[in-house]
CSV table of C-alpha atoms and ligand atoms in Angstrom, one decimal:
chain,number,residue,atom,x,y,z
A,1,UNK,CA,-5.6,7.7,-24.1
A,2,UNK,CA,-8.1,7.3,-21.2
A,3,UNK,CA,-8.7,10.1,-18.4
A,4,UNK,CA,-5.6,9.7,-15.9
A,5,UNK,CA,-7.1,8.6,-12.6
A,6,UNK,CA,-5.2,11.2,-11.0
A,7,UNK,CA,-3.2,14.1,-12.5
A,8,UNK,CA,-1.3,17.0,-10.4
A,9,UNK,CA,0.5,19.8,-11.7
A,10,UNK,CA,2.5,22.1,-9.4
A,11,UNK,CA,1.1,20.5,-6.4
A,12,UNK,CA,2.5,22.1,-3.4
A,13,UNK,CA,2.1,22.1,0.4
A,14,UNK,CA,3.4,24.6,2.9
A,15,UNK,CA,3.0,24.3,7.0
A,16,UNK,CA,3.6,27.8,7.9
A,17,UNK,CA,7.2,28.8,6.4
A,18,UNK,CA,8.0,25.2,5.5
A,19,UNK,CA,7.4,23.7,2.1
A,20,UNK,CA,6.8,20.0,2.4
A,21,UNK,CA,5.9,19.4,-1.1
A,22,UNK,CA,7.2,21.6,-3.6
A,23,UNK,CA,4.9,21.7,-6.8
A,24,UNK,CA,5.1,18.0,-7.7
A,25,UNK,CA,3.5,16.7,-11.5
A,26,UNK,CA,2.3,13.5,-11.6
A,27,UNK,CA,0.0,11.6,-13.9
A,28,UNK,CA,-1.5,7.8,-13.1
A,29,UNK,CA,-3.5,5.8,-15.7
A,30,UNK,CA,-6.1,3.5,-14.8
A,31,UNK,CA,-5.3,0.0,-13.7
A,32,UNK,CA,-1.6,1.4,-12.6
A,33,UNK,CA,0.2,0.5,-9.5
A,34,UNK,CA,2.3,3.5,-9.0
A,35,UNK,CA,4.6,3.6,-5.7
A,36,UNK,CA,6.0,6.8,-4.0
A,37,UNK,CA,9.3,5.9,-2.2
A,38,UNK,CA,11.3,8.4,-0.4
A,39,UNK,CA,13.1,8.9,3.0
A,40,UNK,CA,11.4,10.2,6.1
A,41,UNK,CA,10.0,13.7,5.8
A,42,UNK,CA,10.2,13.7,2.3
A,43,UNK,CA,6.5,14.2,1.8
A,44,UNK,CA,4.8,11.3,0.8
A,45,UNK,CA,2.1,11.2,3.3
A,46,UNK,CA,1.4,15.0,2.7
A,47,UNK,CA,1.0,14.1,-1.3
A,48,UNK,CA,-0.9,11.1,-0.6
A,49,UNK,CA,-3.4,12.8,1.9
A,50,UNK,CA,-4.1,15.8,-0.4
A,51,UNK,CA,-4.8,13.3,-3.0
A,52,UNK,CA,-7.1,11.5,-0.8
A,53,UNK,CA,-9.0,14.5,0.1
A,54,UNK,CA,-7.7,14.5,4.0
A,55,UNK,CA,-5.5,17.3,3.3
A,56,UNK,CA,-5.7,20.7,1.9
A,57,UNK,CA,-3.1,22.0,-0.8
A,58,UNK,CA,-1.6,25.2,-0.7
A,59,UNK,CA,-1.3,25.4,-4.4
A,60,UNK,CA,-1.6,23.7,-7.7
A,61,UNK,CA,-4.2,21.8,-9.8
A,62,UNK,CA,-5.1,18.5,-9.0
A,63,UNK,CA,-7.8,16.1,-10.2
A,64,UNK,CA,-8.6,12.6,-8.9
A,65,UNK,CA,-11.4,10.4,-10.5
A,66,UNK,CA,-12.2,13.8,-12.3
A,67,UNK,CA,-12.9,15.7,-9.3
A,68,UNK,CA,-10.8,18.2,-7.1
A,69,UNK,CA,-10.0,16.3,-4.1
A,70,UNK,CA,-10.8,19.5,-1.8
A,71,UNK,CA,-14.5,19.7,-3.3
A,72,UNK,CA,-15.0,15.9,-3.1
A,73,UNK,CA,-18.7,14.3,-2.1
A,74,UNK,CA,-19.8,11.1,-0.9
A,75,UNK,CA,-20.4,9.7,-4.2
A,76,UNK,CA,-16.4,10.4,-4.8
A,77,UNK,CA,-15.4,8.9,-1.5
A,78,UNK,CA,-17.1,5.6,-2.3
A,79,UNK,CA,-14.9,4.9,-5.3
A,80,UNK,CA,-11.8,5.4,-3.3
A,81,UNK,CA,-10.5,3.0,-0.7
A,82,UNK,CA,-8.0,4.3,1.9
A,83,UNK,CA,-5.7,1.8,4.1
A,84,UNK,CA,-3.9,3.9,6.7
A,85,UNK,CA,-0.9,3.2,8.3
A,86,UNK,CA,-3.1,2.2,11.6
A,87,UNK,CA,-6.7,1.5,11.5
A,88,UNK,CA,-8.2,0.8,14.8
A,89,UNK,CA,-11.0,-2.1,14.6
A,90,UNK,CA,-14.0,-2.7,17.2
A,91,UNK,CA,-12.4,-5.7,19.0
A,92,UNK,CA,-15.3,-7.7,19.8
A,93,UNK,CA,-16.5,-8.2,16.1
A,94,UNK,CA,-15.4,-11.0,13.9
A,95,UNK,CA,-13.3,-10.4,10.8
A,96,UNK,CA,-16.7,-11.2,8.6
A,97,UNK,CA,-18.8,-8.8,11.0
A,98,UNK,CA,-16.3,-6.2,10.8
A,99,UNK,CA,-16.4,-6.5,6.9
A,100,UNK,CA,-20.0,-6.8,6.9
A,101,UNK,CA,-20.2,-3.6,8.8
A,102,UNK,CA,-18.2,-1.4,6.5
A,103,UNK,CA,-20.2,-3.1,3.4
A,104,UNK,CA,-23.2,-1.5,5.0
A,105,UNK,CA,-21.7,2.2,4.3
A,106,UNK,CA,-21.7,1.6,0.5
A,107,UNK,CA,-24.6,1.6,-2.0
A,108,UNK,CA,-23.3,-1.4,-4.1
A,109,UNK,CA,-20.9,-3.0,-1.9
A,110,UNK,CA,-18.6,-6.3,-2.9
A,111,UNK,CA,-19.9,-9.6,-1.3
A,112,UNK,CA,-18.9,-10.1,2.3
A,113,UNK,CA,-17.4,-13.5,2.0
A,114,UNK,CA,-15.5,-12.8,-1.0
A,115,UNK,CA,-13.7,-9.8,0.0
A,116,UNK,CA,-12.7,-12.1,3.0
A,117,UNK,CA,-11.2,-14.6,0.5
A,118,UNK,CA,-9.8,-11.9,-1.7
A,119,UNK,CA,-7.2,-11.2,1.4
A,120,UNK,CA,-7.0,-14.4,2.2
A,121,UNK,CA,-8.5,-14.2,5.5
A,122,UNK,CA,-11.3,-16.8,4.8
A,123,UNK,CA,-9.8,-19.3,7.3
A,124,UNK,CA,-10.3,-16.5,9.8
A,125,UNK,CA,-13.6,-15.0,9.1
A,126,UNK,CA,-14.9,-16.2,12.7
A,127,UNK,CA,-12.1,-14.8,14.3
A,128,UNK,CA,-12.4,-11.7,16.4
A,129,UNK,CA,-10.3,-8.8,15.0
A,130,UNK,CA,-8.6,-8.4,18.4
A,131,UNK,CA,-7.3,-12.0,18.1
A,132,UNK,CA,-5.5,-11.3,14.8
A,133,UNK,CA,-1.9,-11.3,14.1
A,134,UNK,CA,-0.4,-8.0,13.2
A,135,UNK,CA,-0.3,-9.1,9.6
A,136,UNK,CA,-3.8,-10.6,9.6
A,137,UNK,CA,-5.1,-7.3,10.8
A,138,UNK,CA,-3.5,-5.3,7.9
A,139,UNK,CA,-5.2,-7.9,5.6
A,140,UNK,CA,-8.6,-7.0,7.1
A,141,UNK,CA,-7.7,-3.2,6.5
A,142,UNK,CA,-7.1,-4.2,3.1
A,143,UNK,CA,-10.6,-6.0,3.2
A,144,UNK,CA,-12.2,-2.8,4.8
A,145,UNK,CA,-10.9,-0.6,2.0
A,146,UNK,CA,-12.1,-2.8,-0.6
A,147,UNK,CA,-15.6,-4.0,0.4
A,148,UNK,CA,-17.0,-0.6,-1.2
A,149,UNK,CA,-15.4,-2.1,-4.6
A,150,UNK,CA,-13.2,1.3,-5.1
A,151,UNK,CA,-11.8,2.1,-8.6
A,152,UNK,CA,-8.7,3.7,-6.7
A,153,UNK,CA,-6.9,2.1,-3.6
A,154,UNK,CA,-4.6,4.2,-1.7
A,155,UNK,CA,-2.1,1.6,0.4
A,156,UNK,CA,0.1,3.6,3.1
A,157,UNK,CA,3.1,1.2,3.7
A,158,UNK,CA,1.0,-1.9,3.5
A,159,UNK,CA,3.5,-4.3,4.5
A,160,UNK,CA,5.5,-2.6,7.3
A,161,UNK,CA,6.4,-4.5,10.2
A,162,UNK,CA,5.3,-8.0,8.3
A,163,UNK,CA,7.6,-11.2,8.1
A,164,UNK,CA,9.0,-12.1,5.0
A,165,UNK,CA,6.2,-14.7,4.4
A,166,UNK,CA,3.3,-12.4,5.6
A,167,UNK,CA,4.8,-9.7,2.9
A,168,UNK,CA,5.1,-12.1,0.2
A,169,UNK,CA,1.3,-13.0,0.7
A,170,UNK,CA,0.3,-9.4,1.0
A,171,UNK,CA,2.0,-8.8,-2.6
A,172,UNK,CA,-0.3,-11.5,-3.5
A,173,UNK,CA,-3.4,-9.8,-2.6
A,174,UNK,CA,-2.0,-6.7,-4.2
A,175,UNK,CA,-1.2,-8.7,-7.3
A,176,UNK,CA,-4.8,-9.9,-7.4
A,177,UNK,CA,-6.2,-6.3,-6.9
A,178,UNK,CA,-4.1,-5.4,-9.8
A,179,UNK,CA,-5.8,-8.1,-12.0
A,180,UNK,CA,-9.2,-7.0,-10.9
A,181,UNK,CA,-8.4,-3.4,-12.6
A,182,UNK,CA,-7.9,-1.4,-9.9
A,183,UNK,CA,-5.6,1.7,-9.9
A,184,UNK,CA,-3.2,1.5,-6.6
A,185,UNK,CA,-1.0,4.3,-4.9
A,186,UNK,CA,1.5,2.9,-2.6
A,187,UNK,CA,3.8,4.2,-0.4
A,188,UNK,CA,6.6,1.9,0.8
A,189,UNK,CA,10.1,2.1,2.2
A,190,UNK,CA,11.0,-1.3,0.6
A,191,UNK,CA,12.7,-1.4,-2.7
A,192,UNK,CA,11.8,-4.8,-3.6
A,193,UNK,CA,8.2,-4.1,-2.9
A,194,UNK,CA,8.1,-0.8,-5.2
A,195,UNK,CA,10.2,-3.4,-7.7
A,196,UNK,CA,7.9,-6.3,-7.3
A,197,UNK,CA,4.8,-4.4,-7.4
A,198,UNK,CA,4.8,-1.0,-9.1
A,199,UNK,CA,4.6,-0.2,-12.8
A,200,UNK,CA,5.6,3.1,-11.9
A,201,UNK,CA,7.7,4.6,-9.0
A,202,UNK,CA,8.2,8.2,-8.0
A,203,UNK,CA,11.1,9.0,-5.9
A,204,UNK,CA,10.3,12.0,-3.8
A,205,UNK,CA,13.1,14.0,-1.9
A,206,UNK,CA,12.5,17.2,0.1
A,207,UNK,CA,9.4,17.6,-1.4
A,208,UNK,CA,10.3,17.1,-4.8
A,209,UNK,CA,10.0,14.0,-7.4
A,210,UNK,CA,13.6,13.5,-8.2
A,211,UNK,CA,13.2,10.5,-10.5
A,212,UNK,CA,9.9,9.0,-12.1
A,213,UNK,CA,9.4,5.8,-14.1
A,214,UNK,CA,9.3,2.1,-14.4
A,215,UNK,CA,11.5,0.8,-11.6
A,216,UNK,CA,13.5,-1.4,-14.0
A,217,UNK,CA,14.4,2.0,-15.7
A,218,UNK,CA,14.7,4.6,-13.1
A,219,UNK,CA,17.5,6.6,-12.8
A,220,UNK,CA,18.5,5.3,-16.2
A,221,UNK,CA,19.6,2.4,-14.3
A,222,UNK,CA,19.2,-0.2,-17.4
A,223,UNK,CA,21.6,2.0,-19.1
A,224,UNK,CA,24.4,2.4,-16.5
A,225,UNK,CA,27.5,0.3,-16.3
A,226,UNK,CA,27.5,-3.3,-14.7
A,227,UNK,CA,29.8,-3.9,-11.5
A,228,UNK,CA,32.0,-7.2,-11.6
A,229,UNK,CA,33.3,-7.9,-8.4
A,230,UNK,CA,35.8,-10.4,-6.7
A,231,UNK,CA,38.2,-11.2,-4.3
A,232,UNK,CA,41.9,-11.8,-5.4
A,233,UNK,CA,43.5,-14.8,-3.5
A,234,UNK,CA,46.5,-14.4,-1.1
A,235,UNK,CA,49.5,-13.4,-2.5
A,236,UNK,CA,47.9,-12.1,-5.8
A,237,UNK,CA,48.8,-8.9,-7.2
A,238,UNK,CA,46.3,-6.7,-9.2
A,239,UNK,CA,49.3,-6.2,-11.4
A,240,UNK,CA,48.8,-9.9,-12.6
A,241,UNK,CA,45.2,-9.4,-14.0
A,242,UNK,CA,44.5,-9.3,-17.8
A,243,UNK,CA,44.9,-6.3,-19.7
A,244,UNK,CA,41.2,-4.8,-19.8
A,245,UNK,CA,40.2,-5.6,-16.1
A,246,UNK,CA,43.6,-4.3,-14.9
A,247,UNK,CA,42.8,-1.1,-16.7
A,248,UNK,CA,39.2,-0.6,-15.6
A,249,UNK,CA,40.0,-2.4,-12.0
A,250,UNK,CA,39.5,-0.5,-8.5
A,251,UNK,CA,41.0,-2.4,-6.0
A,252,UNK,CA,40.6,-2.2,-2.3
A,253,UNK,CA,42.6,-4.5,-0.3
A,254,UNK,CA,41.6,-8.0,-1.5
A,255,UNK,CA,38.7,-6.7,-3.4
A,256,UNK,CA,38.4,-6.0,-6.9
A,257,UNK,CA,35.7,-4.1,-8.7
A,258,UNK,CA,35.3,-3.4,-12.4
A,259,UNK,CA,32.6,-1.1,-14.0
A,260,UNK,CA,31.8,-2.0,-17.6
A,261,UNK,CA,29.4,-0.9,-20.0
A,262,UNK,CA,29.7,-4.0,-21.9
A,263,UNK,CA,30.6,-6.9,-19.3
A,264,UNK,CA,30.6,-9.9,-21.5
A,265,UNK,CA,34.2,-9.4,-23.0
A,266,UNK,CA,35.7,-8.4,-19.7
A,267,UNK,CA,34.5,-11.4,-18.1
A,268,UNK,CA,35.5,-13.8,-20.8
A,269,UNK,CA,39.0,-12.4,-20.7
A,270,UNK,CA,38.9,-12.7,-16.5
A,271,UNK,CA,37.4,-16.1,-16.5
A,272,UNK,CA,39.8,-17.5,-19.2
A,273,UNK,CA,42.9,-15.8,-17.3
A,274,UNK,CA,41.4,-17.4,-14.1
A,275,UNK,CA,40.9,-20.6,-15.3
A,276,UNK,CA,44.3,-20.6,-17.2
A,277,UNK,CA,46.1,-19.7,-13.8
A,278,UNK,CA,43.9,-22.1,-11.9
A,279,UNK,CA,42.5,-19.4,-9.7
A,280,UNK,CA,39.1,-18.9,-8.3
A,281,UNK,CA,37.6,-15.7,-8.4
A,282,UNK,CA,36.0,-15.6,-4.7
A,283,UNK,CA,33.0,-14.3,-4.5
A,284,UNK,CA,32.2,-13.4,-8.2
A,285,UNK,CA,29.3,-11.1,-8.6
A,286,UNK,CA,27.9,-9.3,-11.6
A,287,UNK,CA,25.3,-6.8,-11.2
A,288,UNK,CA,23.6,-3.7,-12.7
A,289,UNK,CA,22.7,-0.8,-10.2
A,290,UNK,CA,19.8,-2.2,-8.1
A,291,UNK,CA,16.8,0.1,-7.3
A,292,UNK,CA,18.1,0.8,-4.0
A,293,UNK,CA,21.4,2.0,-5.5
A,294,UNK,CA,19.5,4.3,-7.3
A,295,UNK,CA,17.3,5.5,-4.5
A,296,UNK,CA,20.3,6.0,-2.6
A,297,UNK,CA,22.0,7.8,-5.1
A,298,UNK,CA,19.2,10.4,-5.6
A,299,UNK,CA,18.1,10.7,-1.9
A,300,UNK,CA,21.6,11.1,-0.1
A,301,UNK,CA,22.4,14.6,1.2
A,302,UNK,CA,25.4,14.1,-1.0
A,303,UNK,CA,23.2,14.1,-4.3
A,304,UNK,CA,24.1,16.9,-6.7
A,305,UNK,CA,23.2,20.3,-5.1
A,306,UNK,CA,20.5,20.9,-7.9
A,307,UNK,CA,19.1,17.7,-6.9
A,308,UNK,CA,15.5,18.0,-5.5
A,309,UNK,CA,15.0,21.7,-7.1
A,310,UNK,CA,13.1,22.4,-10.3
A,311,UNK,CA,16.2,23.2,-12.7
A,312,UNK,CA,17.2,19.8,-12.7
A,313,UNK,CA,16.2,17.7,-15.9
A,314,UNK,CA,13.9,15.0,-14.5
A,315,UNK,CA,15.0,11.4,-15.2
A,316,UNK,CA,11.6,10.5,-16.5
A,317,UNK,CA,11.7,7.0,-17.8
A,318,UNK,CA,8.3,6.4,-18.0
B,1,ATP,P1,7.6,9.1,6.3
B,1,ATP,O1,8.6,8.3,5.4
B,1,ATP,O2,8.6,9.4,7.8
B,1,ATP,O3,6.3,9.0,6.8
B,1,ATP,P2,6.8,11.4,4.7
B,1,ATP,O4,7.5,11.5,3.4
B,1,ATP,O5,5.3,10.7,4.6
B,1,ATP,O6,7.7,11.0,5.7
B,1,ATP,P3,5.5,13.8,5.4
B,1,ATP,O7,4.7,13.1,6.7
B,1,ATP,O8,4.5,14.2,4.4
B,1,ATP,O9,6.6,13.1,5.1
B,1,ATP,O10,6.3,15.2,5.9
B,1,ATP,C1,6.9,15.8,5.2
B,1,ATP,C2,7.6,16.9,5.8
B,1,ATP,O11,6.3,18.1,6.4
B,1,ATP,C3,8.3,16.6,7.5
B,1,ATP,O12,9.2,17.7,7.4
B,1,ATP,C4,7.2,16.7,8.3
B,1,ATP,O13,7.9,17.3,9.7
B,1,ATP,C5,6.4,18.1,7.8
B,1,ATP,N1,5.1,18.0,8.4
B,1,ATP,C6,4.2,16.8,8.0
B,1,ATP,N2,2.8,17.2,8.7
B,1,ATP,C7,2.9,18.4,9.4
B,1,ATP,C8,2.1,19.0,9.9
B,1,ATP,N3,0.8,18.9,10.1
B,1,ATP,N4,2.7,20.5,10.5
B,1,ATP,C9,3.8,20.6,10.4
B,1,ATP,N5,4.7,20.0,9.6
B,1,ATP,C10,4.4,18.8,8.8
């Protein structure tokens, strides 16, 4: 196996008496898109800034591109691109000039116009940065991080505040970067973003990784029961449901939900019953737990008491 781009064992960080990151283990392979998810204050920024070499750790072993980020040099910095949550640009420069200025900081930068196109700003290359929309500024941030042609890119909440179409466009840009073979570390609060972009996700809660793996398998969600839900028509009683559905159903007013490991026979029985009785299964939905369901379960204050502590067997599906 190739050397990992990032490896960390027992990474921890304390601010005074407060332990913000409590001994996390990570391994990110070349070309992976790896996302950190977690509630406010979970320790995402702290972890990422330690990996970026911008914050000192309190303990643990860390290697990023083969070096300890606490002791990096300029050559290492040139291999790493960072897009922070807020980036201040010189307002009087145009997009092309800003990218060209950054290109000057690197020994072998990417071509300026190519970089501008890569983030979809070719139509705005001659516009002053102060005249860009929020979404366009964010793309310019990505262009500035890319112009040095880094191997590893950190994107901190890259689409916060974007409208839905700007988000989709940003996802396309990130997809292009993945196709170029870049390793990307993403922090995000959007489940759909992690689902769409990340090869693997780590959920951080209270400074610990409580689940890690491909988004489709996180928290074993691919193996969990499927939920069938619908509304019973007025005047109908749950006692009328067919046998299996009646046995499994949870009823709240007119709302019926059924959890089944194998939903097909239950659905077959239900739809046959409804067809025979001439009923509509109003609002019928069939779904597996979403990434958001698993996330909320793992990060809620009511999560099992040992969640977030080292003894809990890690749900590592990756
Ligand atoms: P968010 O989603 O809100 O950005 P986060 O997961 O990135 O949150 P961090 O910013 O890493 O969380 O913060 C983790 C914890 O460490 C929080 O409780 C925060 O208050 C605390 N913290 C962060 N930076 C410092 C600091 N410089 N001094 C003291 N405490 C800090």
